[in-house]
XYZ file of C-alpha atoms in Angstrom:
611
model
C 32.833 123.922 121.614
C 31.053 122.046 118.986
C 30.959 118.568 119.990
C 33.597 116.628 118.666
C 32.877 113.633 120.849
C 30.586 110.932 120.310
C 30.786 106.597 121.474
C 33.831 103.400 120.477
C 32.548 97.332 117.915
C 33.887 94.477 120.806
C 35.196 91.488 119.675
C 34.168 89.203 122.076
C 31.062 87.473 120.497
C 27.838 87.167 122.559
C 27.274 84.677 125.101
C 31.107 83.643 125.680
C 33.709 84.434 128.093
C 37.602 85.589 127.100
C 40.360 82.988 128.285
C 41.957 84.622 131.197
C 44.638 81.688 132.948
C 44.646 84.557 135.874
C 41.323 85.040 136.532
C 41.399 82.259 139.309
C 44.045 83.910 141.129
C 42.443 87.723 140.972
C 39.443 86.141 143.003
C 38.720 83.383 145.171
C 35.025 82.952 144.324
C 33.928 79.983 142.381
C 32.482 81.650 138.908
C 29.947 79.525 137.079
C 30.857 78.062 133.553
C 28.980 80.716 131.024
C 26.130 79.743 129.003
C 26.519 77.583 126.294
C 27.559 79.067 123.186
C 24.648 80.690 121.048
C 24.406 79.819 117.143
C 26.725 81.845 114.921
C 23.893 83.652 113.431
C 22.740 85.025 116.756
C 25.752 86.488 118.021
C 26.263 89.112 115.155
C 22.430 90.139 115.604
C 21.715 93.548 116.265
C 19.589 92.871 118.979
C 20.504 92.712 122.476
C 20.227 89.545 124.192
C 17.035 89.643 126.190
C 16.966 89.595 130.271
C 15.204 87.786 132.273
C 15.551 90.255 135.534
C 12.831 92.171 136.647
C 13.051 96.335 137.258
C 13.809 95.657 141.102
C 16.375 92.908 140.321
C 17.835 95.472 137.536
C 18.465 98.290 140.453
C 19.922 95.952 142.468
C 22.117 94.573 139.633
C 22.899 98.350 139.085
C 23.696 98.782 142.683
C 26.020 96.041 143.157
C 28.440 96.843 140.324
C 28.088 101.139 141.733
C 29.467 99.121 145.063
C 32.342 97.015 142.887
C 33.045 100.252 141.109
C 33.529 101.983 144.607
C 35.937 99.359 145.817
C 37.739 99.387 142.626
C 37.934 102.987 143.326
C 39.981 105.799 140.904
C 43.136 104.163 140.362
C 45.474 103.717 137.875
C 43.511 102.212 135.377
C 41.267 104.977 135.691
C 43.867 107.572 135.194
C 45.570 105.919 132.229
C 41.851 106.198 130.665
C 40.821 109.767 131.694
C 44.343 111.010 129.901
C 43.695 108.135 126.964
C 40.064 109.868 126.477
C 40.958 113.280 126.969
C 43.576 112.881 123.898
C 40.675 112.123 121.920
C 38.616 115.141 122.601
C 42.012 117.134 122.040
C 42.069 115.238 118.556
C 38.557 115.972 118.209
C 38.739 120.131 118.735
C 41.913 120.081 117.048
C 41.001 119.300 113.732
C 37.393 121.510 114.234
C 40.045 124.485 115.465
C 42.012 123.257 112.271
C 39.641 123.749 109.131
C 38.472 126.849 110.780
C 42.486 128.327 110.660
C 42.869 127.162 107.129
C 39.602 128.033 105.297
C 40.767 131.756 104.129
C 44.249 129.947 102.684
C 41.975 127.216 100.954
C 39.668 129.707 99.418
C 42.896 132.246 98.493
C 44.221 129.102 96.937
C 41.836 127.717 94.838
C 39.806 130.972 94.745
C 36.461 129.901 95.906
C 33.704 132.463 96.191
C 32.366 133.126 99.920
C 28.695 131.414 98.870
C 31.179 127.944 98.727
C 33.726 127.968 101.044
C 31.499 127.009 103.697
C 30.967 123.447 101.945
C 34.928 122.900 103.608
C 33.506 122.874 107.389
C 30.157 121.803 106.408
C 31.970 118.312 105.028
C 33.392 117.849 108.289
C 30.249 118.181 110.089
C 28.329 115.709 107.783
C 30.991 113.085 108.534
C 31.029 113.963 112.384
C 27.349 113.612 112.093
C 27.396 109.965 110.389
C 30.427 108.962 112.500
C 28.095 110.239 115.413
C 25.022 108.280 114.643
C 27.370 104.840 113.620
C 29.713 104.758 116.728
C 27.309 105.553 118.997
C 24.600 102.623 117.721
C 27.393 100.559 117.091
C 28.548 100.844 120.481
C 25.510 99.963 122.276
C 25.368 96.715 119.589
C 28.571 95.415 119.734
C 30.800 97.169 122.191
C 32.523 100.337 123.228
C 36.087 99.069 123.211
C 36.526 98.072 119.209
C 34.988 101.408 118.458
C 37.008 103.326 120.974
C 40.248 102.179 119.201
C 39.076 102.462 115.510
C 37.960 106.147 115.638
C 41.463 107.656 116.356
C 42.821 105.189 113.362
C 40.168 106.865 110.681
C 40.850 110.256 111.686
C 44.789 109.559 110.561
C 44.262 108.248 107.297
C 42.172 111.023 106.337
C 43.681 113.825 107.712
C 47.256 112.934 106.441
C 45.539 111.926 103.270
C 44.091 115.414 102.941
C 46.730 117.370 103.150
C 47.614 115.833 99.762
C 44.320 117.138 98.029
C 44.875 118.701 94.493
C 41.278 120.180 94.317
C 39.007 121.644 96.554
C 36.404 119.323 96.161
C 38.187 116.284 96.594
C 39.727 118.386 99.975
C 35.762 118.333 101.025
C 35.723 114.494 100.208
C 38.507 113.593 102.438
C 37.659 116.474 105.649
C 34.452 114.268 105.330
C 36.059 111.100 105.865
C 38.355 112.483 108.884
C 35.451 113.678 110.592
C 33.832 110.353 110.977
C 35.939 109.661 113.363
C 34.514 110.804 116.963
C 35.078 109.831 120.781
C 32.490 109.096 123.577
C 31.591 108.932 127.125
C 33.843 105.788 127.771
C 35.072 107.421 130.928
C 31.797 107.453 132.649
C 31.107 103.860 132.548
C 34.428 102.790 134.311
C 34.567 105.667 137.241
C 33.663 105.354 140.890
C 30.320 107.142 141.275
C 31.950 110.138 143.423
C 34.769 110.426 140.579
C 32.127 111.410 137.950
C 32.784 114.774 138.157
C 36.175 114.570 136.044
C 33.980 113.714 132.874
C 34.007 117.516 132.941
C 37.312 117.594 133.058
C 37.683 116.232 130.002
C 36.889 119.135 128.624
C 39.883 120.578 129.438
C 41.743 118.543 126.688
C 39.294 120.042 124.028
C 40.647 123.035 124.826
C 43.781 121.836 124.948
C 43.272 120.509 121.444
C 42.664 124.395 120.230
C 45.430 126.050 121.664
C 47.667 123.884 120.176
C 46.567 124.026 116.726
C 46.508 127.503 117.166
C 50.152 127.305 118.087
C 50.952 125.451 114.939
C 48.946 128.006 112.674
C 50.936 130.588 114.211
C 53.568 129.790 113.169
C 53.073 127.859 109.872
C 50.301 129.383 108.223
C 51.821 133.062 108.070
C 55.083 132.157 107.258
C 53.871 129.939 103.874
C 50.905 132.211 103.016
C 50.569 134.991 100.921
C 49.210 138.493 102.778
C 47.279 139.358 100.144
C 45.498 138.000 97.107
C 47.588 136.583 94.271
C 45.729 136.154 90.371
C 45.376 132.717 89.726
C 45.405 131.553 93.421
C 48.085 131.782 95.678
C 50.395 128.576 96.285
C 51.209 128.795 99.809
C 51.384 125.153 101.147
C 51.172 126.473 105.001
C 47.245 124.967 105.245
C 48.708 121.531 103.749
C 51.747 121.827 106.394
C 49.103 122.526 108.855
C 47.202 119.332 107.785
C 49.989 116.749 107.437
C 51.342 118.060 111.312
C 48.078 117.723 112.090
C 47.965 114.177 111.268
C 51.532 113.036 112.494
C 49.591 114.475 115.915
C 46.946 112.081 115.839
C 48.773 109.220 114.414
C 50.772 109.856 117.925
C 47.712 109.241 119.763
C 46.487 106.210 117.920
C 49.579 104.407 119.419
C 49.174 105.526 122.790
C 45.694 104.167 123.047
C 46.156 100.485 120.928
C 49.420 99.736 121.597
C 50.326 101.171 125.101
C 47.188 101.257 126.782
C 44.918 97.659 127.102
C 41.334 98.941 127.055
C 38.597 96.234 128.739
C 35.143 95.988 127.888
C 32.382 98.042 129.465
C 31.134 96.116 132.252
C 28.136 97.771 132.097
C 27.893 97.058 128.544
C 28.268 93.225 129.372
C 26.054 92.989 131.875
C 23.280 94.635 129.608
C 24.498 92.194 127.351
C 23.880 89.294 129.629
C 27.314 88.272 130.275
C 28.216 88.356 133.310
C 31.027 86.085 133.596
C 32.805 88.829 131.357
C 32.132 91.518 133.350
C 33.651 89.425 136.602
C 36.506 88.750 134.619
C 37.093 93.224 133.421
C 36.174 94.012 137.175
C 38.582 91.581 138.589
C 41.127 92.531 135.825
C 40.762 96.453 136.697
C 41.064 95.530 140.456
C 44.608 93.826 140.270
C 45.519 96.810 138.233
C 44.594 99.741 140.799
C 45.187 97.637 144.115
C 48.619 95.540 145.070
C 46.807 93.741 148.075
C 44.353 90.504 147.552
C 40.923 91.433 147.025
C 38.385 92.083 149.770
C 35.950 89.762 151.428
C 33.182 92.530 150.247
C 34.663 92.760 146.679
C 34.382 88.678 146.608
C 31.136 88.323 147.517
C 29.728 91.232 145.420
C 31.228 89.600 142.455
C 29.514 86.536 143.458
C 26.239 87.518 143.787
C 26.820 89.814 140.417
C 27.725 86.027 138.469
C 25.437 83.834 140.382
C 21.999 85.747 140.970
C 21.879 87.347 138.688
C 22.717 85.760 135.842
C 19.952 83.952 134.404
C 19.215 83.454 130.841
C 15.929 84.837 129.226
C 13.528 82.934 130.961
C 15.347 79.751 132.832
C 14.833 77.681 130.265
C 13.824 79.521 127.289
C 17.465 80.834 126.481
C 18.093 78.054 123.340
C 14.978 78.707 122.259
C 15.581 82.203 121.776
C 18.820 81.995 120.338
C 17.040 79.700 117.939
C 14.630 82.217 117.215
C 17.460 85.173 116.510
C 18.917 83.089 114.056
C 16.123 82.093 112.314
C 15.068 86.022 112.078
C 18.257 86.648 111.154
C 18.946 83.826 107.904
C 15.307 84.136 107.191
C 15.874 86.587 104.157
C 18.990 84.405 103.295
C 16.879 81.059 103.433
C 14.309 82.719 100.809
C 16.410 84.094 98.850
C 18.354 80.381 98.671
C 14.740 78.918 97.536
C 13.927 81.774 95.012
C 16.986 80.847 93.457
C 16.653 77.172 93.564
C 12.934 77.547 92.047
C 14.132 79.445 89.470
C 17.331 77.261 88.496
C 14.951 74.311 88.641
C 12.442 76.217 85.839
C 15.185 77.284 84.148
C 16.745 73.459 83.683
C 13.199 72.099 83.166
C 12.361 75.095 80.216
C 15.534 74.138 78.464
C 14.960 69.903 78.293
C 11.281 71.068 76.903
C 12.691 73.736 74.199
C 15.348 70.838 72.902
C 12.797 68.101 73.445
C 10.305 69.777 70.931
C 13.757 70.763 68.568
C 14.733 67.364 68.602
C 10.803 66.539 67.537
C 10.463 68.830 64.947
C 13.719 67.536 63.233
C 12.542 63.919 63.086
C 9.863 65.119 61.230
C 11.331 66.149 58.677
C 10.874 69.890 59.428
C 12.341 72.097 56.964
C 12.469 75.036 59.501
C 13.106 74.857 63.791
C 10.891 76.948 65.792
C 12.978 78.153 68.943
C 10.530 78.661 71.813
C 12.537 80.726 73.860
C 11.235 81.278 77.652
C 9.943 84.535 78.938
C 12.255 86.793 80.117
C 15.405 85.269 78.413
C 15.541 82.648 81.320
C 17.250 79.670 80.555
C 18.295 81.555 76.835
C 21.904 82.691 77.070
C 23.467 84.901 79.866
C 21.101 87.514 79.817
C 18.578 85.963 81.760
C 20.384 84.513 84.796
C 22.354 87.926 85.368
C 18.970 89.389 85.475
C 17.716 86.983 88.071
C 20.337 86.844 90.563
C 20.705 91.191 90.022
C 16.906 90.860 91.046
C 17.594 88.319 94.175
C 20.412 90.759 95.256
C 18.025 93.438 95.437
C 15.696 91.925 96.969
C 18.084 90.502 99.607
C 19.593 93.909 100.251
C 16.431 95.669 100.801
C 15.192 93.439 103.118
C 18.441 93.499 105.473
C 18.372 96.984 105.334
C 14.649 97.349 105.988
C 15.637 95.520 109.024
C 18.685 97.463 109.874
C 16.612 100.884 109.760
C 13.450 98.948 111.919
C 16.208 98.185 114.505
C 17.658 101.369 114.717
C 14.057 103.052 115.366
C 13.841 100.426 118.096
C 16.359 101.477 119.939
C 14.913 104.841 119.681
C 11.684 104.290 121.251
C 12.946 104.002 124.914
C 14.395 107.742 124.648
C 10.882 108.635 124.587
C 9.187 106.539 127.579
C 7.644 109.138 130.199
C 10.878 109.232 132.196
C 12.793 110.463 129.162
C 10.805 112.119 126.774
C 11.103 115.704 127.613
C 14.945 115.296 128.353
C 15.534 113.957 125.009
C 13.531 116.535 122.891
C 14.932 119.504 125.086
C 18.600 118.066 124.932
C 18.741 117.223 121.070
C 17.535 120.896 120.702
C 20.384 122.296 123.121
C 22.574 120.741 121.128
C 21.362 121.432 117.809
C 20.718 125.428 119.026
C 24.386 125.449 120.573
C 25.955 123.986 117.793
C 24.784 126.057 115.079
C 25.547 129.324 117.068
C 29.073 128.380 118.294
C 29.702 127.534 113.926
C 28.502 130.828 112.776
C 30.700 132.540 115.378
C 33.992 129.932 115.284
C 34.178 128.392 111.980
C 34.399 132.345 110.459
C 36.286 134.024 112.953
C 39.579 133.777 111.038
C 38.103 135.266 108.405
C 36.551 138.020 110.138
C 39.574 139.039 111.934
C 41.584 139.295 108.686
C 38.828 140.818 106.665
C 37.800 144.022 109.494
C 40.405 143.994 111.587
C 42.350 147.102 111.453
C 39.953 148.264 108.939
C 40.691 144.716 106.750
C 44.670 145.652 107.030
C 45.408 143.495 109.669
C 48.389 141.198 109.163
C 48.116 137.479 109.384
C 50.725 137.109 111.808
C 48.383 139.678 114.350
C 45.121 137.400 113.462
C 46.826 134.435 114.539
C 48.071 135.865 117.626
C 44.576 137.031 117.538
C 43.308 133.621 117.350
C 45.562 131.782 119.952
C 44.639 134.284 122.600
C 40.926 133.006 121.895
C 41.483 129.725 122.282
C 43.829 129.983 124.910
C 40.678 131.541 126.965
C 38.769 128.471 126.855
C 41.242 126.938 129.108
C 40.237 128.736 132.239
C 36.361 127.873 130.895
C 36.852 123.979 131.625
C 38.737 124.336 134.947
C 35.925 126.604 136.165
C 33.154 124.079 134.784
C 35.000 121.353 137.126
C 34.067 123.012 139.880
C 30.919 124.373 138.920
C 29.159 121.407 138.511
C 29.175 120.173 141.616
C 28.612 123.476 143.578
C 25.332 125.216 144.393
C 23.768 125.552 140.524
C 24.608 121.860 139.364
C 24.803 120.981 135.773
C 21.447 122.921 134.843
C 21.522 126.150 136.389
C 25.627 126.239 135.516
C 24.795 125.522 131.696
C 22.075 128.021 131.445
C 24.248 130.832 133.150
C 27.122 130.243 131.186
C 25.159 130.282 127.500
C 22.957 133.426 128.841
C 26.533 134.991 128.913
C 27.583 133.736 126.020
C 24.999 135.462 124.014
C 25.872 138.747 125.503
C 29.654 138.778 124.900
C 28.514 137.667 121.475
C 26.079 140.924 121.351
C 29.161 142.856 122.096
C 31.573 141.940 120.278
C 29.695 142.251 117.481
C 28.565 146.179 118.620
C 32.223 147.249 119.714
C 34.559 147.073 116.813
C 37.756 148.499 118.640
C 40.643 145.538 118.226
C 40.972 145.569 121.904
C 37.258 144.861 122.385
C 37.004 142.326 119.759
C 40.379 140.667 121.732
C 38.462 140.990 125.351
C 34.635 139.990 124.111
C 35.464 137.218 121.385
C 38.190 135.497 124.878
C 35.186 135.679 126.971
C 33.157 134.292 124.721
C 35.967 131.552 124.376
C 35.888 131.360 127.956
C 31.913 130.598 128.570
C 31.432 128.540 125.655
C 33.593 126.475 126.650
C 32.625 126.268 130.163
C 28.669 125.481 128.648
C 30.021 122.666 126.268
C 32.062 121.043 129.313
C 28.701 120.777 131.530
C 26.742 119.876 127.982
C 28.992 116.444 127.238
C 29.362 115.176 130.990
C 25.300 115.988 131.550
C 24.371 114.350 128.180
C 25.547 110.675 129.230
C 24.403 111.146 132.766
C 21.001 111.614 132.039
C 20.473 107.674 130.317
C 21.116 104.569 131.328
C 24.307 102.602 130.477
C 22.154 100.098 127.600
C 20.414 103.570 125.587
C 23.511 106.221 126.612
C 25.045 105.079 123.169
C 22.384 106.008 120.986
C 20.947 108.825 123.095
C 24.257 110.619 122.703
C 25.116 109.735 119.605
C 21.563 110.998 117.999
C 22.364 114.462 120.347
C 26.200 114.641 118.435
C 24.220 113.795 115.297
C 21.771 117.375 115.419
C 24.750 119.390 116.717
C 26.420 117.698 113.160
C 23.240 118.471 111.889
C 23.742 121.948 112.290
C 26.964 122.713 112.082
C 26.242 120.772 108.147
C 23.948 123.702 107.857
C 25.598 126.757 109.462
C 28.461 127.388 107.311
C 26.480 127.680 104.133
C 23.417 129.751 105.664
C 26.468 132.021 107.261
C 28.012 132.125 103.915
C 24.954 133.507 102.500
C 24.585 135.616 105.028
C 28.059 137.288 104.518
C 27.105 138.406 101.547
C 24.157 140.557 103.003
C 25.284 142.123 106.157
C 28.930 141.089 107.905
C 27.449 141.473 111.578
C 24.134 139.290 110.588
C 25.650 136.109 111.723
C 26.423 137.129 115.040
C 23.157 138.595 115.722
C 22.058 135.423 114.810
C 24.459 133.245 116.910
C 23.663 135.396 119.899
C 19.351 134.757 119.674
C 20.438 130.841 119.222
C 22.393 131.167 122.146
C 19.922 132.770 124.289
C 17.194 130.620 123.300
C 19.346 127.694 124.504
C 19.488 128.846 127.617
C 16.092 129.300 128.138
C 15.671 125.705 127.061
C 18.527 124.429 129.391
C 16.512 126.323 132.411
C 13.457 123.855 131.557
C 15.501 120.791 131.748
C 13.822 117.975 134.554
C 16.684 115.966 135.359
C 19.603 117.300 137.726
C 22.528 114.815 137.777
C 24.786 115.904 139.982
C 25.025 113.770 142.821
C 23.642 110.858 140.666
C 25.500 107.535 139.996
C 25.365 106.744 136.313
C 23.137 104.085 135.741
């Protein structure tokens, strides 16, 4: 289903290990003191800290924490986080499966023409796409646990917030804000390599997250709707009910994950990050959690070669210089900006003792008149001046930090498209894009279809619901069946490409058959293999990269499926108006040209640790 998942801002700076007083009992090995701290200005960069270890000594980094992570094994801690970020892919496809239920009530309420009412899902789409694009670069930056927490919390406020919206446009404004809030591949980074399968199984919560808001619509959008238009907008509050319950749901969540639940830092993230001790400290910490017995004499001595070879500063004994360097990039603009101001309070003071010098002249003269000789620009003359100044330096000291920003971000870019990557990327961020758009047309309006030609456009609300929560129960079976697939005889490729290739024909004929019972059967197994394409899609995505560009690289994919899905609801509006079965032919040719694309994909992950 359209990808309501994305990355999570640590707050452990750069270059300094967490106080744990337990640490020395979870291991017996003797772990080095950690680096000395870096300046202030350097740990809030938005570069990684370079590494000093070569490709080889990277693998065998890589290898050591795949053999940690094996004796760590799928425990509790595991478990706690597979159900912790499955809720937020139910959160995610909730709310998607929630504007699409309540778009016909919005527009029967404040009467918007069909040409409009698509701005409603587009405005979740363009924050979904923004919240893609930030949590995912911000993960990689800073973290995936901050983020992880703070998604669920922005989602809350917004959604309960919108369900108090008096117009439709400031409804768009808030559905905006709620759907910056998106969840990643956090899973994958802390799971045995054998386990990492059950990022499929995630999926199952997404559809999860659809039947139950289909639930709730049945039974509270009917029963506080009006069946048929009403002059001047009908006042049914069932899509605010909808919204508010919606939000008490979530709000549910956000206390299961930050208060119950005590999420630890990627440990691929801090090794990427050059800190090392930290990661000892998470693996040790997950260790105690899944296993009563002491550690093993394997387990001990991987986690000492993990802190003691390989943890090496840039280049021995270039790591203060470096920091140095960071900090100077970073306070550069700053610095300048401090002198520009300096030179021009200096002129200004100077200007002013010449202009009452020459006053103080003139008078002693016996002038009858006093010439003012006021500086250029008003500087050093009144207020006027000086606000004009420092509005200038602010400028100036904005556009050059986010100049920076915008070179850093195409930075991290640049290694999606290396030889080993470069096809991948393009081919996936079309998938996505292709996938995303079709699924829209098809999902976002199929509400609205139902109650507009079913039964000859006499069907009641209380059968299109039913209607509705038969199709999203059928993506249940769609997950469980991906589960499995993956690691059977097709893999994630072959799986994918099947699935969509079906998808585009039950699309074909449920647009072709327009008997209620064939709309029913054809629109559930659409349900059914969409879903099953979408659970390969996510757990494939992150597999692909490694753990220091998986961020971004998924994040930019979410962003073009946000991308889309900005797009799809006002093209399909437009389309409504010509021909009511044009958007489905249209969905279907997307579909089947995404398949085609998924058959020409180079990388098959199954069997493959993530890296």
């Amino acid at each position: 289903m359209p990808p309501g998942s994305a990355a999570r801002v640590a707050s452990t700076k750069s270059g300094s290990r967490p106080s744990s007083p337990s640490f020395h009992t979870m291991t017996s090995v003797n772990i080095p003191p950690p680096p000395a701290p870096v300046p202030i200005i350097s740990q809030f960069s938005s570069s990684p800290p370079l590494r000093s270890l070569s490709p080889e000594e990277l693998m065998e980094q890589t290898q050591v924490l795949d053999d940690l992570m094996d004796d760590i094994g799928m425990g509790k801690f595991q478990k706690q986080l597979l159900v912790l970020c499955g809720l937020g892919w139910f959160a995610d496809n909730m709310w998607l499966q929630c504007i699409a239920l309540i778009l016909p009530r919005v527009q029967a309420q404040f009467e918007i023409r069909d040409q409009y009412i698509g701005i409603l899902s587009s405005s979740m789409f363009v924050g979904m796409m923004f919240g893609a694009m930030f949590w995912g670069t911000l993960s990689d930056v800073y973290g995936r646990k901050q983020a992880f927490n703070f998604t669920l919390i922005v989602t809350t406020v917004f959604g309960i917030g919108s369900s108090f919206a008096n117009s439709y446009w400031l409804l768009c404004l808030l559905i905006l804000g709620l759907g910056f809030g998106v969840d990643g591949a956090l899973f994958l980074e802390f799971t045995p390599k054998k386990n990492q399968y059950l990022l499929t199984f995630l999926s199952i919560f997404f559809s999860f997250g659809a039947v139950a808001t289909s639930i709730l619509g049945y039974f509270l959008l009917p029963r506080y709707s009006c069946e048929t238009p009403v002059e001047g907008g009908c006042q049914g509050k069932g899509w605010r009910y909808m919204l508010l319950a919606m939000g008490g749901l979530t709000l549910s969540m956000v206390v299961g994950r930050v208060i119950l639940f005590r999420l630890e830092e990627s440990p691929k993230y801090l090794l990427n990050q050059n800190r090392h001790q930290e990661a000892a400290v998470v693996l040790c910490r997950i260790y105690k959690i899944n296993h009563k017995e002491t550690q093993s004499e394997a387990f001990d001595e991987n986690i000492e070669t993990l802190t003691l070879r390989f943890n090496r500063p840039v280049n021995a004994g270039d790591a203060s210089s470096s920091d140095e360097s960071s900090a100077s990039e970073a306070s550069e603009a700053d610095m300048s900006d401090i002198e520009n101001s300096r030179n021009i309070s200096s002129g200004r003071r100077r200007t002013e003792s010449n202009s009452h010098g020459r006053i103080r002249r003139q008078s002693g003269n016996g002038g009858s008149g006093i010439q003012h000789h006021r500086p250029p620009g008003g500087v050093g003359n009144g207020s006027g001046g000086d606000h004009h100044s420092k509005t200038w330096i602010t400028f100036q000291r904005y556009s050059r930090r986010w100049k920076h920003k915008i070179e850093k971000a195409l930075e991290r870019l640049e290694p999606l498209f290396v030889p080993e990557f470069r096809l991948s990327t393009i081919l996936i961020w079309i998938i996505w894009a292709l996938v995303a758009f079709a699924y829209t047309a098809f999902n976002v309006f199929y509400p609205k279809f139902l109650q507009e030609h079913g039964q000859g456009g006499h069907q009641p609300l209380q059968l299109v619901y039913m209607d509705i929560l038969i199709y999203a129960a059928a993506g249940v079976p769609g997950s469980m069946l991906a589960t499995v697939m993956v690691e059977g005889r097709l893999g994630r490729r072959y799986t994918m490409a099947v699935s969509t290739f079906g998808t585009a024909l039950a699309t074909i004929l449920f647009a072709v058959l327009s008997s209620r019972a064939a709309m029913t059967i054809f629109s559930a197994i659409l349900s059914l293999l969409a879903t099953l394409n979408y659970a390969v899609l996510y757990s494939y995505t992150p597999e692909v990269f490694p753990s220091d560009i998986r961020g971004t690289a998924c994040g930019v994919a979410a962003a073009m499926s946000r991308l889309a899905g900005i797009i799809t609801p006002l093209i399909v509006g437009a389309m409504l108006s010509v021909n009511t079965y044009f958007p489905l032919y249209t969905a279907s040719i997307m579909f089947f040209v995404s398949a085609v694309c998924m058959c020409f994909l180079p990388i098959e992950t199954k069997g493959r640790a993530a890296t």
